mmCIF file of C-alpha atoms in Angstrom:
data_model
loop_
_atom_site.group_PDB
_atom_site.id
_atom_site.type_symbol
_atom_site.label_atom_id
_atom_site.label_comp_id
_atom_site.label_asym_id
_atom_site.label_seq_id
_atom_site.Cartn_x
_atom_site.Cartn_y
_atom_site.Cartn_z
ATOM 1 C CA ALA Y 1 -52.153 49.169 -76.033
ATOM 2 C CA GLN Y 2 -54.028 48.800 -78.983
ATOM 3 C CA LYS Y 3 -53.536 45.677 -81.452
ATOM 4 C CA VAL Y 4 -55.799 44.129 -84.270
ATOM 5 C CA THR Y 5 -54.670 41.060 -84.765
ATOM 6 C CA GLN Y 6 -56.232 38.850 -88.841
ATOM 7 C CA ALA Y 7 -53.768 35.268 -88.167
ATOM 8 C CA GLN Y 8 -54.940 34.459 -91.817
ATOM 9 C CA THR Y 9 -52.395 35.900 -93.866
ATOM 10 C CA GLU Y 10 -54.375 34.281 -97.867
ATOM 11 C CA ILE Y 11 -57.073 32.160 -98.315
ATOM 12 C CA SER Y 12 -57.985 31.052 -100.904
ATOM 13 C CA VAL Y 13 -61.625 28.900 -101.487
ATOM 14 C CA VAL Y 14 -63.538 27.939 -104.717
ATOM 15 C CA GLU Y 15 -66.560 29.685 -105.777
ATOM 16 C CA LYS Y 16 -69.837 29.597 -104.178
ATOM 17 C CA GLU Y 17 -68.124 28.363 -100.456
ATOM 18 C CA ASP Y 18 -68.453 30.264 -97.293
ATOM 19 C CA VAL Y 19 -65.477 32.065 -95.957
ATOM 20 C CA THR Y 20 -65.328 33.935 -92.478
ATOM 21 C CA LEU Y 21 -62.150 36.296 -92.031
ATOM 22 C CA ASP Y 22 -60.263 36.562 -87.986
ATOM 23 C CA CYS Y 23 -60.291 39.474 -86.229
ATOM 24 C CA VAL Y 24 -58.896 39.749 -83.086
ATOM 25 C CA TYR Y 25 -58.673 42.877 -81.293
ATOM 26 C CA GLU Y 26 -56.835 44.451 -78.168
ATOM 27 C CA THR Y 27 -57.947 47.843 -76.013
ATOM 28 C CA ARG Y 28 -58.568 48.489 -73.130
ATOM 29 C CA ASP Y 29 -61.041 51.191 -73.836
ATOM 30 C CA THR Y 30 -64.578 50.666 -72.891
ATOM 31 C CA THR Y 31 -65.558 52.857 -76.451
ATOM 32 C CA TYR Y 32 -63.959 52.021 -79.130
ATOM 33 C CA TYR Y 33 -65.221 51.525 -82.839
ATOM 34 C CA LEU Y 34 -64.390 48.450 -85.276
ATOM 35 C CA PHE Y 35 -64.252 47.888 -88.424
ATOM 36 C CA TRP Y 36 -63.413 46.527 -92.194
ATOM 37 C CA TYR Y 37 -61.857 47.865 -94.857
ATOM 38 C CA LYS Y 38 -61.942 45.708 -98.866
ATOM 39 C CA GLN Y 39 -58.780 46.384 -100.857
ATOM 40 C CA PRO Y 40 -59.144 45.393 -103.850
ATOM 41 C CA PRO Y 41 -56.549 44.547 -106.586
ATOM 42 C CA SER Y 42 -56.945 48.646 -107.670
ATOM 43 C CA GLY Y 43 -55.441 49.967 -104.481
ATOM 44 C CA GLU Y 44 -58.598 52.329 -102.553
ATOM 45 C CA LEU Y 45 -59.560 50.913 -99.525
ATOM 46 C CA VAL Y 46 -64.045 49.978 -99.452
ATOM 47 C CA PHE Y 47 -64.880 50.858 -96.362
ATOM 48 C CA LEU Y 48 -67.861 47.718 -95.490
ATOM 49 C CA ILE Y 49 -68.725 48.850 -91.834
ATOM 50 C CA ARG Y 50 -68.112 50.095 -88.356
ATOM 51 C CA ARG Y 51 -69.030 48.782 -85.084
ATOM 52 C CA ASN Y 52 -69.379 51.340 -81.422
ATOM 53 C CA SER Y 53 -67.946 48.590 -78.941
ATOM 54 C CA PHE Y 54 -71.669 49.316 -77.089
ATOM 55 C CA ASP Y 55 -73.535 47.236 -80.211
ATOM 56 C CA GLU Y 56 -72.849 44.108 -80.127
ATOM 57 C CA GLN Y 57 -75.596 42.889 -82.481
ATOM 58 C CA ASN Y 58 -74.658 41.251 -85.686
ATOM 59 C CA GLU Y 59 -75.239 42.184 -89.379
ATOM 60 C CA ILE Y 60 -76.523 40.965 -92.384
ATOM 61 C CA SER Y 61 -75.425 43.380 -95.980
ATOM 62 C CA GLY Y 62 -76.658 41.267 -98.485
ATOM 63 C CA ARG Y 63 -73.993 38.130 -99.012
ATOM 64 C CA TYR Y 64 -71.901 39.590 -96.163
ATOM 65 C CA SER Y 65 -72.050 39.544 -92.583
ATOM 66 C CA TRP Y 66 -70.232 40.439 -89.563
ATOM 67 C CA ASN Y 67 -70.110 38.736 -85.221
ATOM 68 C CA PHE Y 68 -69.292 41.555 -82.850
ATOM 69 C CA GLN Y 69 -68.250 39.527 -79.363
ATOM 70 C CA LYS Y 70 -67.027 40.956 -76.772
ATOM 71 C CA SER Y 71 -66.461 38.537 -74.759
ATOM 72 C CA THR Y 72 -63.700 36.795 -76.830
ATOM 73 C CA SER Y 73 -62.637 40.847 -78.783
ATOM 74 C CA SER Y 74 -63.939 39.204 -82.354
ATOM 75 C CA PHE Y 75 -65.253 41.621 -85.135
ATOM 76 C CA ASN Y 76 -65.423 37.857 -87.358
ATOM 77 C CA PHE Y 77 -66.610 38.871 -91.531
ATOM 78 C CA THR Y 78 -68.284 36.471 -93.269
ATOM 79 C CA ILE Y 79 -69.186 35.860 -96.776
ATOM 80 C CA THR Y 80 -71.579 33.883 -98.063
ATOM 81 C CA ALA Y 81 -71.616 31.817 -101.581
ATOM 82 C CA SER Y 82 -68.401 34.219 -103.008
ATOM 83 C CA GLN Y 83 -67.521 34.955 -106.178
ATOM 84 C CA VAL Y 84 -64.522 35.973 -108.631
ATOM 85 C CA VAL Y 85 -65.000 39.695 -107.649
ATOM 86 C CA ASP Y 86 -64.747 39.019 -103.809
ATOM 87 C CA SER Y 87 -60.919 38.505 -104.407
ATOM 88 C CA ALA Y 88 -59.248 41.527 -102.089
ATOM 89 C CA VAL Y 89 -57.366 41.895 -99.221
ATOM 90 C CA TYR Y 90 -59.571 42.409 -96.059
ATOM 91 C CA PHE Y 91 -58.612 44.494 -93.308
ATOM 92 C CA CYS Y 92 -59.676 44.739 -90.248
ATOM 93 C CA ALA Y 93 -59.254 47.988 -87.423
ATOM 94 C CA LEU Y 94 -59.590 49.384 -84.640
ATOM 95 C CA SER Y 95 -60.371 53.563 -83.363
ATOM 96 C CA THR Y 96 -60.564 54.223 -79.657
ATOM 97 C CA PRO Y 97 -61.507 58.320 -79.189
ATOM 98 C CA TYR Y 98 -61.135 58.206 -76.281
ATOM 99 C CA GLY Y 99 -57.282 56.850 -75.796
ATOM 100 C CA GLY Y 100 -54.206 55.035 -77.430
ATOM 101 C CA SER Y 101 -51.503 57.230 -78.145
ATOM 102 C CA GLN Y 102 -53.671 59.345 -80.810
ATOM 103 C CA GLY Y 103 -56.924 57.952 -81.033
ATOM 104 C CA ASN Y 104 -56.037 57.268 -84.455
ATOM 105 C CA LEU Y 105 -57.132 54.087 -86.312
ATOM 106 C CA ILE Y 106 -55.442 50.809 -85.509
ATOM 107 C CA PHE Y 107 -55.340 48.457 -88.704
ATOM 108 C CA GLY Y 108 -54.164 44.455 -88.381
ATOM 109 C CA LYS Y 109 -51.620 43.266 -91.364
ATOM 110 C CA GLY Y 110 -54.600 42.380 -93.475
ATOM 111 C CA THR Y 111 -56.157 38.866 -94.986
ATOM 112 C CA LYS Y 112 -56.032 38.436 -99.063
ATOM 113 C CA LEU Y 113 -58.608 36.509 -100.139
ATOM 114 C CA SER Y 114 -59.475 34.565 -103.473
ATOM 115 C CA VAL Y 115 -61.373 33.150 -105.331
ATOM 116 C CA LYS Y 116 -60.812 30.795 -108.209
ATOM 117 C CA PRO Y 117 -63.969 30.306 -110.508
ATOM 118 C CA ASP M 1 -67.846 62.341 -108.532
ATOM 119 C CA GLY M 2 -66.577 62.890 -105.915
ATOM 120 C CA GLY M 3 -63.385 61.345 -104.860
ATOM 121 C CA ILE M 4 -59.529 61.527 -103.695
ATOM 122 C CA THR M 5 -57.742 61.986 -106.080
ATOM 123 C CA GLN M 6 -53.699 60.975 -105.933
ATOM 124 C CA SER M 7 -51.065 61.712 -108.128
ATOM 125 C CA PRO M 8 -48.672 60.494 -109.544
ATOM 126 C CA LYS M 9 -49.931 56.630 -110.012
ATOM 127 C CA TYR M 10 -45.772 55.264 -110.192
ATOM 128 C CA LEU M 11 -43.711 57.537 -108.759
ATOM 129 C CA PHE M 12 -39.618 56.827 -108.989
ATOM 130 C CA ARG M 13 -36.805 58.034 -107.918
ATOM 131 C CA LYS M 14 -33.561 58.842 -107.859
ATOM 132 C CA GLU M 15 -31.574 58.325 -104.020
ATOM 133 C CA GLY M 16 -30.892 61.166 -101.749
ATOM 134 C CA GLN M 17 -34.937 63.670 -104.090
ATOM 135 C CA ASN M 18 -37.592 64.511 -102.688
ATOM 136 C CA VAL M 19 -40.871 63.738 -104.116
ATOM 137 C CA THR M 20 -44.049 65.143 -104.056
ATOM 138 C CA LEU M 21 -47.487 63.400 -104.266
ATOM 139 C CA SER M 22 -50.629 64.975 -104.654
ATOM 140 C CA CYS M 23 -54.026 64.456 -102.648
ATOM 141 C CA GLU M 24 -57.160 66.076 -103.180
ATOM 142 C CA GLN M 25 -60.571 65.467 -102.328
ATOM 143 C CA ASN M 26 -64.093 67.359 -103.416
ATOM 144 C CA LEU M 27 -65.963 66.022 -101.020
ATOM 145 C CA ASN M 28 -66.079 69.097 -98.646
ATOM 146 C CA HIS M 29 -63.863 67.084 -96.236
ATOM 147 C CA ASP M 30 -62.249 68.355 -92.749
ATOM 148 C CA ALA M 31 -59.913 65.757 -92.284
ATOM 149 C CA MET M 32 -57.268 64.274 -94.299
ATOM 150 C CA TYR M 33 -54.687 61.516 -94.322
ATOM 151 C CA TRP M 34 -51.860 59.725 -95.309
ATOM 152 C CA TYR M 35 -51.149 56.295 -94.864
ATOM 153 C CA ARG M 36 -48.288 54.365 -95.554
ATOM 154 C CA GLN M 37 -49.101 50.641 -96.786
ATOM 155 C CA ASP M 38 -45.897 48.130 -97.229
ATOM 156 C CA PRO M 39 -46.248 44.401 -98.742
ATOM 157 C CA GLY M 40 -47.946 42.354 -96.250
ATOM 158 C CA GLN M 41 -48.184 44.823 -93.370
ATOM 159 C CA GLY M 42 -51.882 47.286 -92.407
ATOM 160 C CA LEU M 43 -51.560 51.294 -93.214
ATOM 161 C CA ARG M 44 -49.499 53.077 -90.975
ATOM 162 C CA LEU M 45 -50.487 56.588 -89.927
ATOM 163 C CA ILE M 46 -47.481 59.032 -91.545
ATOM 164 C CA TYR M 47 -49.825 62.649 -90.949
ATOM 165 C CA TYR M 48 -53.062 63.749 -90.994
ATOM 166 C CA SER M 49 -54.704 66.682 -90.810
ATOM 167 C CA GLN M 50 -57.594 67.320 -88.826
ATOM 168 C CA ILE M 51 -58.286 71.636 -90.326
ATOM 169 C CA VAL M 52 -57.054 73.584 -92.683
ATOM 170 C CA ASN M 53 -53.715 75.162 -91.317
ATOM 171 C CA ASP M 54 -53.529 72.563 -88.757
ATOM 172 C CA PHE M 55 -51.615 68.971 -88.256
ATOM 173 C CA GLN M 56 -50.520 66.369 -86.339
ATOM 174 C CA LYS M 57 -47.764 63.750 -86.703
ATOM 175 C CA GLY M 58 -48.740 60.236 -86.965
ATOM 176 C CA ASP M 59 -46.446 56.670 -86.022
ATOM 177 C CA ILE M 60 -44.232 57.053 -88.715
ATOM 178 C CA ALA M 61 -43.810 60.773 -89.776
ATOM 179 C CA GLU M 62 -40.316 60.855 -89.446
ATOM 180 C CA GLY M 63 -38.821 61.396 -92.684
ATOM 181 C CA TYR M 64 -42.270 63.176 -94.244
ATOM 182 C CA SER M 65 -43.371 66.631 -94.524
ATOM 183 C CA VAL M 66 -47.007 67.783 -94.981
ATOM 184 C CA SER M 67 -48.526 70.834 -95.601
ATOM 185 C CA ARG M 68 -52.255 72.242 -95.477
ATOM 186 C CA GLU M 69 -53.527 75.178 -97.145
ATOM 187 C CA LYS M 70 -56.206 74.050 -98.031
ATOM 188 C CA LYS M 71 -59.250 72.335 -97.346
ATOM 189 C CA GLU M 72 -59.281 69.784 -100.582
ATOM 190 C CA SER M 73 -55.439 68.982 -100.877
ATOM 191 C CA PHE M 74 -53.218 67.098 -98.592
ATOM 192 C CA PRO M 75 -50.103 66.416 -100.671
ATOM 193 C CA LEU M 76 -47.125 64.211 -99.070
ATOM 194 C CA THR M 77 -43.442 65.231 -99.050
ATOM 195 C CA VAL M 78 -41.379 62.767 -99.211
ATOM 196 C CA THR M 79 -37.853 63.818 -98.262
ATOM 197 C CA SER M 80 -34.135 62.113 -98.160
ATOM 198 C CA ALA M 81 -34.337 61.829 -94.139
ATOM 199 C CA GLN M 82 -36.827 59.182 -95.178
ATOM 200 C CA LYS M 83 -34.559 56.153 -95.147
ATOM 201 C CA ASN M 84 -37.473 53.374 -96.593
ATOM 202 C CA PRO M 85 -39.434 55.736 -98.422
ATOM 203 C CA THR M 86 -40.188 52.452 -101.358
ATOM 204 C CA ALA M 87 -44.194 52.253 -100.636
ATOM 205 C CA PHE M 88 -47.686 52.670 -101.941
ATOM 206 C CA TYR M 89 -48.994 56.224 -99.972
ATOM 207 C CA LEU M 90 -52.364 56.359 -99.700
ATOM 208 C CA CYS M 91 -54.339 59.476 -99.428
ATOM 209 C CA ALA M 92 -57.454 59.266 -96.806
ATOM 210 C CA SER M 93 -60.443 61.857 -96.287
ATOM 211 C CA SER M 94 -63.357 61.823 -93.429
ATOM 212 C CA ILE M 95 -65.780 63.777 -92.926
ATOM 213 C CA ASP M 96 -65.511 63.038 -88.915
ATOM 214 C CA PRO M 97 -61.897 64.263 -87.655
ATOM 215 C CA SER M 98 -62.082 62.193 -84.431
ATOM 216 C CA HIS M 99 -61.315 59.094 -86.148
ATOM 217 C CA THR M 100 -64.013 57.081 -85.985
ATOM 218 C CA GLY M 101 -65.586 57.634 -88.809
ATOM 219 C CA GLU M 102 -65.694 56.043 -92.556
ATOM 220 C CA LEU M 103 -62.199 57.445 -94.337
ATOM 221 C CA PHE M 104 -62.662 57.977 -98.045
ATOM 222 C CA PHE M 105 -59.179 56.645 -99.707
ATOM 223 C CA GLY M 106 -57.657 57.184 -102.812
ATOM 224 C CA GLU M 107 -56.229 55.022 -105.500
ATOM 225 C CA GLY M 108 -53.085 55.027 -104.183
ATOM 226 C CA SER M 109 -49.784 56.346 -105.582
ATOM 227 C CA ARG M 110 -46.899 53.863 -105.271
ATOM 228 C CA LEU M 111 -43.342 55.366 -104.808
ATOM 229 C CA THR M 112 -40.036 53.344 -105.889
ATOM 230 C CA VAL M 113 -36.728 54.784 -105.353
ATOM 231 C CA LEU M 114 -34.302 53.112 -107.275
#
């Protein structure tokens, strides 16, 4: 069965601190995709990144970076020098297009990040 | 601007009433989705459609119905058979119907049953 675990329910940091959001996934499929989405208070989810299971390279985009480690089934997300605008709920998600009950996107329960000035 | 438009943003319903949530997209995407979000929970898939005139049940389809008569539109009806309909509903679309692509989301509709 496919599963995504975001163990951190809520995190609170002060502006300019670095913060890492953890994501652990479970799947027996060898081909899969991992995602991170941001949900600001306005409600819509915003796509941040997609990684396929064959690409373990870490990625950096501005203050955001992602660490994908197949050995630990983790896809962690780090925000460097956090800002108040980073306050949101962040979701990690897993897609296994060739397996699973329907091949749909499985979301974790989300981590609520609060960045205080 | 291209995007997903959901309406209404807030909706109140009495028990026993059906309600329909609207979702329109002008992104020319083939695939559209409806998700339900409950407090402290991830998103759960209700229905999805990979092409016009076709749709599939997701993980929690009971008590819901959809139609896909036009590429741009994917309305969701919450029927009186849905036991606990109070939730935040999100519509999404994707250019890739295989569940592996980026999803574009609307701003959601919050349904409260009185």
